[in-house]
Short mmCIF file of C-alpha atoms in Angstrom, two decimals:
data_model
loop_
_atom_site.label_atom_id
_atom_site.label_comp_id
_atom_site.label_asym_id
_atom_site.label_seq_id
_atom_site.Cartn_x
_atom_site.Cartn_y
_atom_site.Cartn_z
CA MET A 203 9.75 6.39 -33.30
CA SER A 204 9.05 3.54 -30.70
CA THR A 205 10.82 0.32 -31.15
CA ILE A 206 8.14 -2.37 -32.23
CA ILE A 207 9.00 -6.03 -32.20
CA ARG A 208 6.04 -8.44 -34.07
CA LYS A 209 6.85 -12.04 -34.41
CA ASP A 210 3.25 -13.32 -34.29
CA GLN A 211 -0.14 -12.00 -32.71
CA ASN A 212 1.16 -13.39 -29.24
CA SER A 213 4.41 -11.91 -29.14
CA VAL A 214 3.75 -8.19 -30.12
CA ARG A 215 5.83 -6.18 -28.14
CA ASP A 216 5.35 -2.00 -27.99
CA ASP A 217 8.57 -1.39 -26.07
CA PHE A 218 9.77 1.94 -25.09
CA ASN A 219 12.30 3.53 -26.91
CA PRO A 220 15.92 4.78 -25.16
CA LYS A 221 14.78 8.29 -25.06
CA THR A 222 11.48 7.32 -23.29
CA LYS A 223 13.26 5.29 -20.76
CA ALA A 224 15.50 7.86 -19.97
CA ALA A 225 12.81 10.25 -19.36
CA LEU A 226 11.10 8.21 -17.50
CA ALA A 227 14.32 7.51 -15.14
CA HIS A 228 14.83 11.44 -15.13
CA ARG A 229 11.34 12.35 -14.02
CA ALA A 230 11.13 9.59 -11.08
CA GLY A 231 14.60 11.16 -10.01
CA PHE A 232 16.43 7.57 -10.98
CA CYS A 233 14.39 6.36 -7.74
CA CYS A 234 12.13 3.30 -7.86
CA SER A 235 8.35 4.90 -7.94
CA LYS A 236 6.65 2.49 -5.33
CA PRO A 237 6.26 4.77 -2.50
CA GLU A 238 7.32 2.24 0.33
CA CYS A 239 10.67 1.74 -1.97
CA ARG A 240 12.13 4.68 -3.37
CA ALA A 241 15.26 3.16 -3.98
CA LEU A 242 17.99 4.74 -5.51
CA THR A 243 18.44 2.88 -8.94
CA ALA A 244 21.24 4.28 -10.22
CA GLY A 245 24.85 5.04 -9.48
CA PRO A 246 28.50 3.78 -10.31
CA SER A 247 29.98 0.64 -10.56
CA ASN A 248 33.77 -0.72 -9.62
CA ASP A 249 34.22 -1.74 -13.25
CA GLY A 250 36.08 1.52 -13.89
CA PRO A 251 36.10 5.41 -13.83
CA LEU A 252 32.96 5.89 -16.35
CA ALA A 253 31.41 2.40 -15.35
CA LEU A 254 27.75 2.46 -14.10
CA THR A 255 25.42 0.49 -12.69
CA ASN A 256 21.52 0.94 -13.17
CA ILE A 257 18.89 -1.34 -11.59
CA GLY A 258 16.03 0.45 -12.93
CA VAL A 259 13.31 -0.60 -15.31
CA ALA A 260 11.12 1.90 -17.28
CA ALA A 261 7.98 -0.66 -16.75
CA HIS A 262 5.00 -0.47 -18.65
CA ILE A 263 1.66 0.36 -17.01
CA THR A 264 -0.66 -1.29 -19.22
CA SER A 265 1.20 -4.29 -20.99
CA ALA A 266 3.36 -3.74 -24.02
CA SER A 267 1.79 -7.30 -25.11
CA PRO A 268 -1.43 -9.01 -24.97
CA SER A 269 0.14 -12.02 -22.92
CA GLY A 270 1.21 -9.35 -20.41
CA ALA A 271 -0.46 -7.77 -17.02
CA ARG A 272 -2.96 -5.13 -17.40
CA TYR A 273 -2.92 -5.14 -21.33
CA ASN A 274 -5.47 -2.84 -22.90
CA SER A 275 -6.35 -3.67 -26.32
CA SER A 276 -8.00 -0.06 -26.96
CA LEU A 277 -4.47 1.64 -27.14
CA THR A 278 -2.31 2.13 -30.14
CA SER A 279 1.03 0.84 -30.55
CA GLN A 280 1.94 4.82 -29.86
CA GLU A 281 0.06 5.23 -26.64
CA ARG A 282 1.58 1.97 -25.22
CA SER A 283 5.17 2.84 -26.12
CA SER A 284 4.59 6.50 -24.95
CA SER A 285 5.85 7.95 -21.41
CA GLU A 286 2.32 8.37 -20.47
CA ASN A 287 2.07 4.44 -20.05
CA GLY A 288 5.12 3.99 -18.21
CA ILE A 289 6.32 4.15 -14.77
CA TRP A 290 10.15 4.15 -13.59
CA LEU A 291 10.78 1.09 -10.68
CA CYS A 292 13.72 -0.95 -9.55
CA GLN A 293 13.96 -4.57 -10.78
CA THR A 294 12.28 -6.14 -7.48
CA HIS A 295 8.84 -3.81 -7.85
CA ALA A 296 8.72 -4.01 -11.80
CA LYS A 297 8.44 -7.90 -11.55
CA GLU A 298 6.01 -7.83 -8.27
CA ILE A 299 3.63 -5.35 -10.21
CA ASP A 300 3.43 -7.98 -13.63
CA ASP A 301 3.13 -10.79 -11.06
CA ASP A 302 0.07 -9.45 -9.37
CA GLU A 303 -2.13 -7.25 -11.75
CA THR A 304 -5.02 -7.51 -9.43
CA LEU A 305 -3.26 -5.99 -6.67
CA TYR A 306 -1.13 -3.43 -8.81
CA THR A 307 -4.31 -1.90 -10.83
CA VAL A 308 -3.78 0.91 -13.74
CA GLU A 309 -4.95 3.38 -11.34
CA LEU A 310 -2.47 2.88 -8.82
CA LEU A 311 0.52 2.81 -10.82
CA GLN A 312 -0.59 5.91 -12.33
CA GLU A 313 -0.93 7.34 -8.84
CA TRP A 314 2.54 6.11 -7.90
CA GLN A 315 3.74 7.75 -11.24
CA ARG A 316 2.48 11.13 -10.33
CA GLN A 317 3.63 10.83 -6.77
CA ALA A 318 7.19 10.11 -7.67
CA GLU A 319 7.46 12.87 -10.17
CA ALA A 320 5.65 15.46 -7.76
CA ILE A 321 8.67 14.59 -5.08
CA THR A 322 11.33 14.27 -7.53
CA ARG A 323 9.91 18.09 -8.50
CA SER A 324 9.91 18.87 -4.79
CA LEU A 325 13.39 18.39 -4.33
CA LEU A 326 14.82 20.05 -7.27
CA GLY A 327 17.78 22.63 -6.24
CA GLN A 328 17.72 21.78 -2.45
CA PRO A 329 20.90 21.56 -0.95
CA GLN A 330 21.39 17.82 0.96
CA GLY A 331 21.72 19.36 4.38
CA GLN A 332 18.16 21.06 3.87
CA MET A 333 16.18 18.03 2.20
CA PRO A 334 13.54 16.84 4.48
CA PHE A 335 13.72 13.51 5.74
CA TYR A 336 10.80 11.40 4.25
CA VAL A 337 9.67 9.00 6.72
CA GLU A 338 8.72 5.37 5.14
CA ILE A 339 7.18 2.47 7.24
CA GLU A 340 6.05 -1.08 6.63
CA PHE A 341 4.28 -3.36 8.70
CA SER A 342 3.70 -7.10 9.00
CA LEU A 343 1.52 -9.13 11.62
CA HIS A 344 2.57 -12.70 12.35
CA ARG A 345 2.07 -15.41 15.08
CA ASP A 346 4.77 -16.98 17.09
CA SER A 347 4.67 -20.83 17.65
CA ASN A 348 2.09 -20.21 20.52
CA GLY A 349 -0.31 -18.04 18.32
CA GLY A 350 0.90 -14.80 20.12
CA LEU A 351 0.84 -11.66 17.71
CA ILE A 352 4.11 -10.43 16.63
CA VAL A 353 4.38 -6.91 15.24
CA GLY A 354 7.26 -6.48 12.49
CA GLY A 355 8.27 -3.52 10.93
CA VAL A 356 10.72 -2.06 8.36
CA THR A 357 11.40 1.63 8.37
CA ASN A 358 14.23 4.12 7.23
CA LEU A 359 13.98 5.95 10.73
CA PRO A 360 17.14 6.33 12.18
CA GLU A 361 19.20 3.74 14.14
CA LYS A 362 17.87 3.55 18.04
CA THR A 363 14.87 5.79 16.99
CA LYS A 364 12.46 4.95 20.08
CA LEU A 365 8.98 3.69 19.05
CA MET A 366 5.71 3.11 20.91
CA ILE A 367 3.65 0.44 19.24
CA ASN A 368 0.05 -0.14 20.36
CA LEU A 369 -2.01 -3.00 19.06
CA LYS A 370 -5.87 -2.35 19.04
CA ARG A 371 -8.74 -4.72 18.09
CA TYR A 372 -10.02 -3.05 14.96
CA SER A 373 -13.77 -3.25 15.63
CA ASN A 374 -13.84 -1.37 19.01
CA GLN A 375 -10.45 -0.01 19.05
CA HIS A 376 -10.04 -1.66 22.76
CA LEU A 377 -5.98 -1.42 23.62
CA LEU A 378 -4.89 -5.20 23.47
CA GLY A 379 -1.39 -4.18 24.27
CA GLN A 380 1.65 -1.42 24.27
CA THR A 381 5.50 -1.65 24.07
CA LYS A 382 8.26 0.18 23.47
CA VAL A 383 10.75 -1.02 20.88
CA ALA A 384 13.93 0.97 19.03
CA VAL A 385 14.98 0.76 15.57
CA TYR A 386 17.80 -1.75 14.79
CA ASN A 387 19.16 -2.46 11.33
CA SER A 388 16.29 -0.62 10.01
CA THR A 389 13.49 -3.25 11.88
CA PHE A 390 11.75 -3.31 14.74
CA ILE A 391 9.50 -6.19 16.31
CA ALA A 392 7.23 -5.94 18.97
CA GLY A 393 5.32 -8.72 21.09
CA PRO A 394 4.03 -11.45 21.27
CA PHE A 395 0.83 -9.94 22.45
CA THR A 396 -1.74 -12.32 23.97
CA ASN A 397 -4.95 -12.20 25.85
CA LYS A 398 -3.79 -13.50 29.19
CA GLU A 399 -1.29 -15.99 27.58
CA LEU A 400 -4.30 -17.20 24.98
CA PRO A 401 -4.09 -16.41 21.28
CA HIS A 402 -6.26 -13.54 20.06
CA PRO A 403 -8.86 -14.71 17.70
CA HIS A 404 -8.86 -14.45 13.90
CA ALA A 405 -10.08 -10.71 13.15
CA TRP A 406 -8.86 -7.44 12.07
CA TYR A 407 -6.60 -5.30 14.20
CA SER A 408 -4.94 -2.04 14.14
CA VAL A 409 -1.40 -1.49 14.58
CA GLU A 410 -0.11 1.86 15.50
CA ILE A 411 3.47 3.47 15.64
CA LEU A 412 4.02 6.65 17.71
CA ALA A 413 7.23 8.40 18.05
CA HIS A 414 7.91 12.09 19.33
CA PHE A 415 11.21 13.98 18.90
CA ASN A 416 10.50 16.27 21.95
CA ARG A 417 12.91 16.28 24.99
CA PRO A 418 10.22 14.01 27.36
CA TRP A 419 10.95 11.34 24.73
CA GLN A 420 14.64 11.42 25.38
CA GLN A 421 15.54 10.27 21.22
CA PRO A 422 19.10 9.48 20.89
CA ASP A 423 21.42 12.73 19.96
CA VAL A 424 22.22 10.78 16.72
CA VAL A 425 18.47 10.61 16.17
CA LEU A 426 17.89 14.21 16.69
CA SER A 427 20.44 15.05 14.40
CA ILE A 428 19.04 13.54 11.61
CA ILE A 429 15.24 14.10 12.39
CA GLY A 430 15.61 17.51 13.93
CA MET A 431 14.45 18.67 17.45
CA ASN A 432 10.57 18.34 17.58
CA GLY A 433 10.68 16.53 14.32
CA LYS A 434 11.40 19.78 12.24
CA GLY A 435 13.29 17.82 9.39
CA ILE A 436 10.64 14.87 8.79
CA THR A 437 8.02 14.79 6.17
CA GLY A 438 5.61 12.33 4.43
CA GLN A 439 2.30 10.30 4.88
CA PHE A 440 3.40 8.86 8.39
CA VAL A 441 4.37 12.61 10.05
CA GLN A 442 1.51 14.73 11.74
CA ASP A 443 1.57 18.25 13.23
CA VAL A 444 0.88 17.61 16.79
CA HIS A 445 -0.47 21.19 17.11
CA PRO A 446 -1.74 21.72 13.46
CA GLU A 447 -3.22 25.11 14.37
CA LEU A 448 0.35 26.66 14.77
CA PRO A 449 2.80 27.16 11.77
CA GLU A 450 5.46 26.27 14.26
CA SER A 451 4.08 22.99 15.44
CA GLU A 452 6.01 20.08 16.64
CA LYS A 453 5.89 17.16 13.94
CA ARG A 454 5.81 13.35 15.45
CA VAL A 455 5.74 10.20 13.55
CA PHE A 456 2.24 8.27 13.75
CA GLY A 457 0.91 5.45 11.39
CA VAL A 458 -2.05 3.12 11.68
CA PHE A 459 -2.04 -0.34 9.87
CA ASN A 460 -5.17 -2.49 9.75
CA LEU A 461 -4.28 -6.04 9.51
CA VAL A 462 -5.40 -9.82 9.35
CA PRO A 463 -2.76 -11.79 11.16
CA PRO A 464 -2.39 -15.75 10.24
CA LEU A 465 -5.03 -18.26 11.75
CA GLY A 466 -4.20 -18.92 15.21
CA PRO A 467 -3.98 -22.69 16.78
CA THR A 468 -7.57 -22.89 17.74
CA ASP A 469 -9.21 -21.18 14.63
CA THR A 470 -11.25 -22.89 11.76
CA PRO A 471 -8.69 -24.14 9.10
CA PRO A 472 -9.01 -22.14 5.63
CA GLN A 473 -10.30 -25.63 3.96
CA ASP A 474 -13.79 -25.24 5.83
CA VAL A 475 -14.45 -21.72 4.73
CA ASP A 476 -17.69 -21.23 2.91
CA LEU A 477 -16.53 -18.54 -0.17
CA GLU A 478 -20.23 -18.29 -1.03
CA LYS A 479 -21.02 -17.26 2.69
CA ALA A 480 -18.11 -14.59 2.27
CA ILE A 481 -19.47 -12.98 -0.95
CA ASN A 482 -23.08 -12.81 0.88
CA LEU A 483 -21.42 -11.19 3.85
CA VAL A 484 -20.10 -8.48 1.84
CA LYS A 485 -22.97 -7.63 -0.10
CA THR A 486 -25.00 -7.43 3.34
CA SER A 487 -22.49 -5.38 5.39
CA LEU A 488 -23.06 -1.95 6.23
CA LEU A 489 -19.44 -0.38 5.89
CA GLU A 490 -18.13 2.20 7.97
CA ILE A 491 -16.47 4.85 5.55
CA ASP A 492 -14.36 7.53 6.86
CA GLY A 493 -16.25 7.74 10.18
CA LYS A 494 -19.59 7.32 8.67
CA ILE A 495 -22.01 4.44 7.94
CA SER A 496 -23.48 3.84 4.65
CA SER A 497 -27.16 4.07 4.22
CA GLU A 498 -27.26 0.76 2.00
CA PRO A 499 -25.31 -2.32 2.19
CA VAL A 500 -22.38 -2.87 -0.21
CA GLY A 501 -24.71 -5.28 -2.66
CA GLU A 502 -26.90 -2.31 -3.39
CA VAL A 503 -24.39 0.47 -3.86
CA VAL A 504 -22.69 -1.84 -6.31
CA SER A 505 -25.83 -2.26 -7.80
CA GLN A 506 -26.32 1.59 -8.19
CA PHE A 507 -22.75 2.23 -9.04
CA ILE A 508 -22.67 -0.01 -12.06
CA SER A 509 -25.84 1.51 -13.30
CA ALA A 510 -23.87 4.63 -14.25
CA SER A 511 -22.88 5.43 -17.30
CA GLY A 512 -20.18 3.35 -18.86
CA ILE A 513 -20.04 1.45 -15.91
CA SER A 514 -20.68 -2.48 -16.75
CA THR A 515 -20.42 -5.65 -14.89
CA ARG A 516 -17.33 -7.58 -15.93
CA ASP A 517 -17.14 -10.95 -14.52
CA GLY A 518 -19.09 -10.25 -11.35
CA TRP A 519 -18.52 -11.52 -7.68
CA SER A 520 -15.90 -14.32 -6.85
CA ALA A 521 -13.87 -15.30 -3.91
CA LYS A 522 -10.93 -16.91 -2.98
CA ILE A 523 -8.85 -17.50 0.37
CA MET A 524 -5.58 -15.77 1.45
CA GLY A 525 -2.87 -16.91 3.06
CA ASN A 526 -3.41 -15.63 6.36
CA GLY A 527 -6.95 -17.76 6.18
CA SER A 528 -9.17 -14.40 5.23
CA VAL A 529 -11.18 -14.31 2.27
CA GLN A 530 -10.75 -11.90 -0.47
CA VAL A 531 -14.18 -11.01 -2.22
CA THR A 532 -13.60 -9.20 -5.81
CA PHE A 533 -16.13 -7.69 -7.79
CA LEU A 534 -14.98 -7.31 -11.72
CA PHE A 535 -16.25 -4.45 -13.78
CA TRP A 536 -15.81 -2.26 -17.00
CA ASP A 537 -15.09 1.24 -16.59
CA GLY A 538 -15.43 2.37 -20.02
CA ASP A 539 -12.73 0.15 -21.90
CA SER A 540 -10.70 -0.36 -18.58
CA GLN A 541 -11.18 -3.64 -16.82
CA GLU A 542 -11.34 -2.36 -13.15
CA THR A 543 -11.35 -4.92 -9.92
CA ALA A 544 -13.04 -3.84 -6.37
CA GLU A 545 -11.99 -6.03 -3.50
CA TRP A 546 -13.20 -6.57 0.35
CA ASN A 547 -11.75 -8.74 2.94
CA VAL A 548 -13.57 -10.86 5.10
CA VAL A 549 -12.75 -12.56 8.44
CA ILE A 550 -15.29 -15.29 8.44
CA GLN A 551 -14.86 -16.24 12.22
CA SER A 552 -15.50 -12.48 13.45
CA GLY A 553 -18.01 -11.54 10.32
CA GLU A 554 -15.77 -8.51 9.73
CA VAL A 555 -15.66 -6.93 6.26
CA HIS A 556 -13.30 -4.43 5.06
CA TYR A 557 -12.69 -2.48 1.62
CA PHE A 558 -9.27 -3.35 0.34
CA ASN A 559 -8.76 -1.14 -2.74
CA LEU A 560 -10.10 2.50 -3.88
CA SER A 561 -12.82 1.03 -5.80
CA ALA A 562 -14.33 -1.18 -3.05
CA LYS A 563 -14.27 2.12 -1.09
CA TYR A 564 -16.35 4.10 -3.51
CA MET A 565 -18.57 1.07 -3.79
CA SER A 566 -18.85 0.70 -0.34
CA TYR A 567 -20.73 3.82 0.83
CA ASN A 568 -24.24 5.53 -0.10
CA SER A 569 -24.81 8.81 1.87
CA LYS A 570 -28.76 9.26 1.46
#
């Protein structure tokens, strides 16, 4: 039976029972289910030979109480406290998903749960020495005091791994700068990138990371002992076959991150941004999705999308200024009984519009 604590209508909680919590932890391999984290959450404590440490949390996908994140009133108490409504996370990311329910949607968390269980299942019974090295990378784009663009990254690639970092203007993929770096203490930094010592404008940029593990790249022996010659021991979303038509293909690390840096010293300050203009810019934009340009602007596609059976407008369009000076435009809608959000990002200075989540991608393209 689920543990249900009832004090008043605002403090009702449909919590997981111990058996459900244990199942969520085991099915995730006692690792955080956030793909960029996957931190081990259980291990020994120094307090004694039988002492244990657990930094994992059985988190609700839709909240256990009406006052929580992503609460779904249509669920029964049993459904709300079932394993299908749970995800195993480290303490940091358990708090993070509840602090930003707009970013961490039900759909996204369900996908994390599926991915985590699939990874755990694929690793069962594999000797440690034969387990693939799952490459993880995170990027950020900042400015130095003069407005130069600084690429910062965090990765689990081995110490001293050699990387190539490319900075491109997203709109035309023009190469703005290229530099070689190495991983130290799980981090790497590239830049500053400037335009003849002047700041690059406020716009979308593509940051590429590239690493080969063949002889011409001359990766250190300690790196190759972990990754394997020609990358034979690596896997993950940032790993590509160099020759996909061949089963013995060399593998490389390759990732592209599309980012908006903070405003530069000559850019218009955020308080001058016209939010209604940003919404209209999204509605009238023809976006390129997977290499193809939509036949209709976003506003028309959204109108057609919400005319489908079971889809309806919730709160409609809104916008807010983000910390980097760009504008987040959202469209809130109902998908059956589920509250959903489509998000786009707008850079007013350059007129660039990008979809920011899966719902926005679906609402940005019509092929006819």
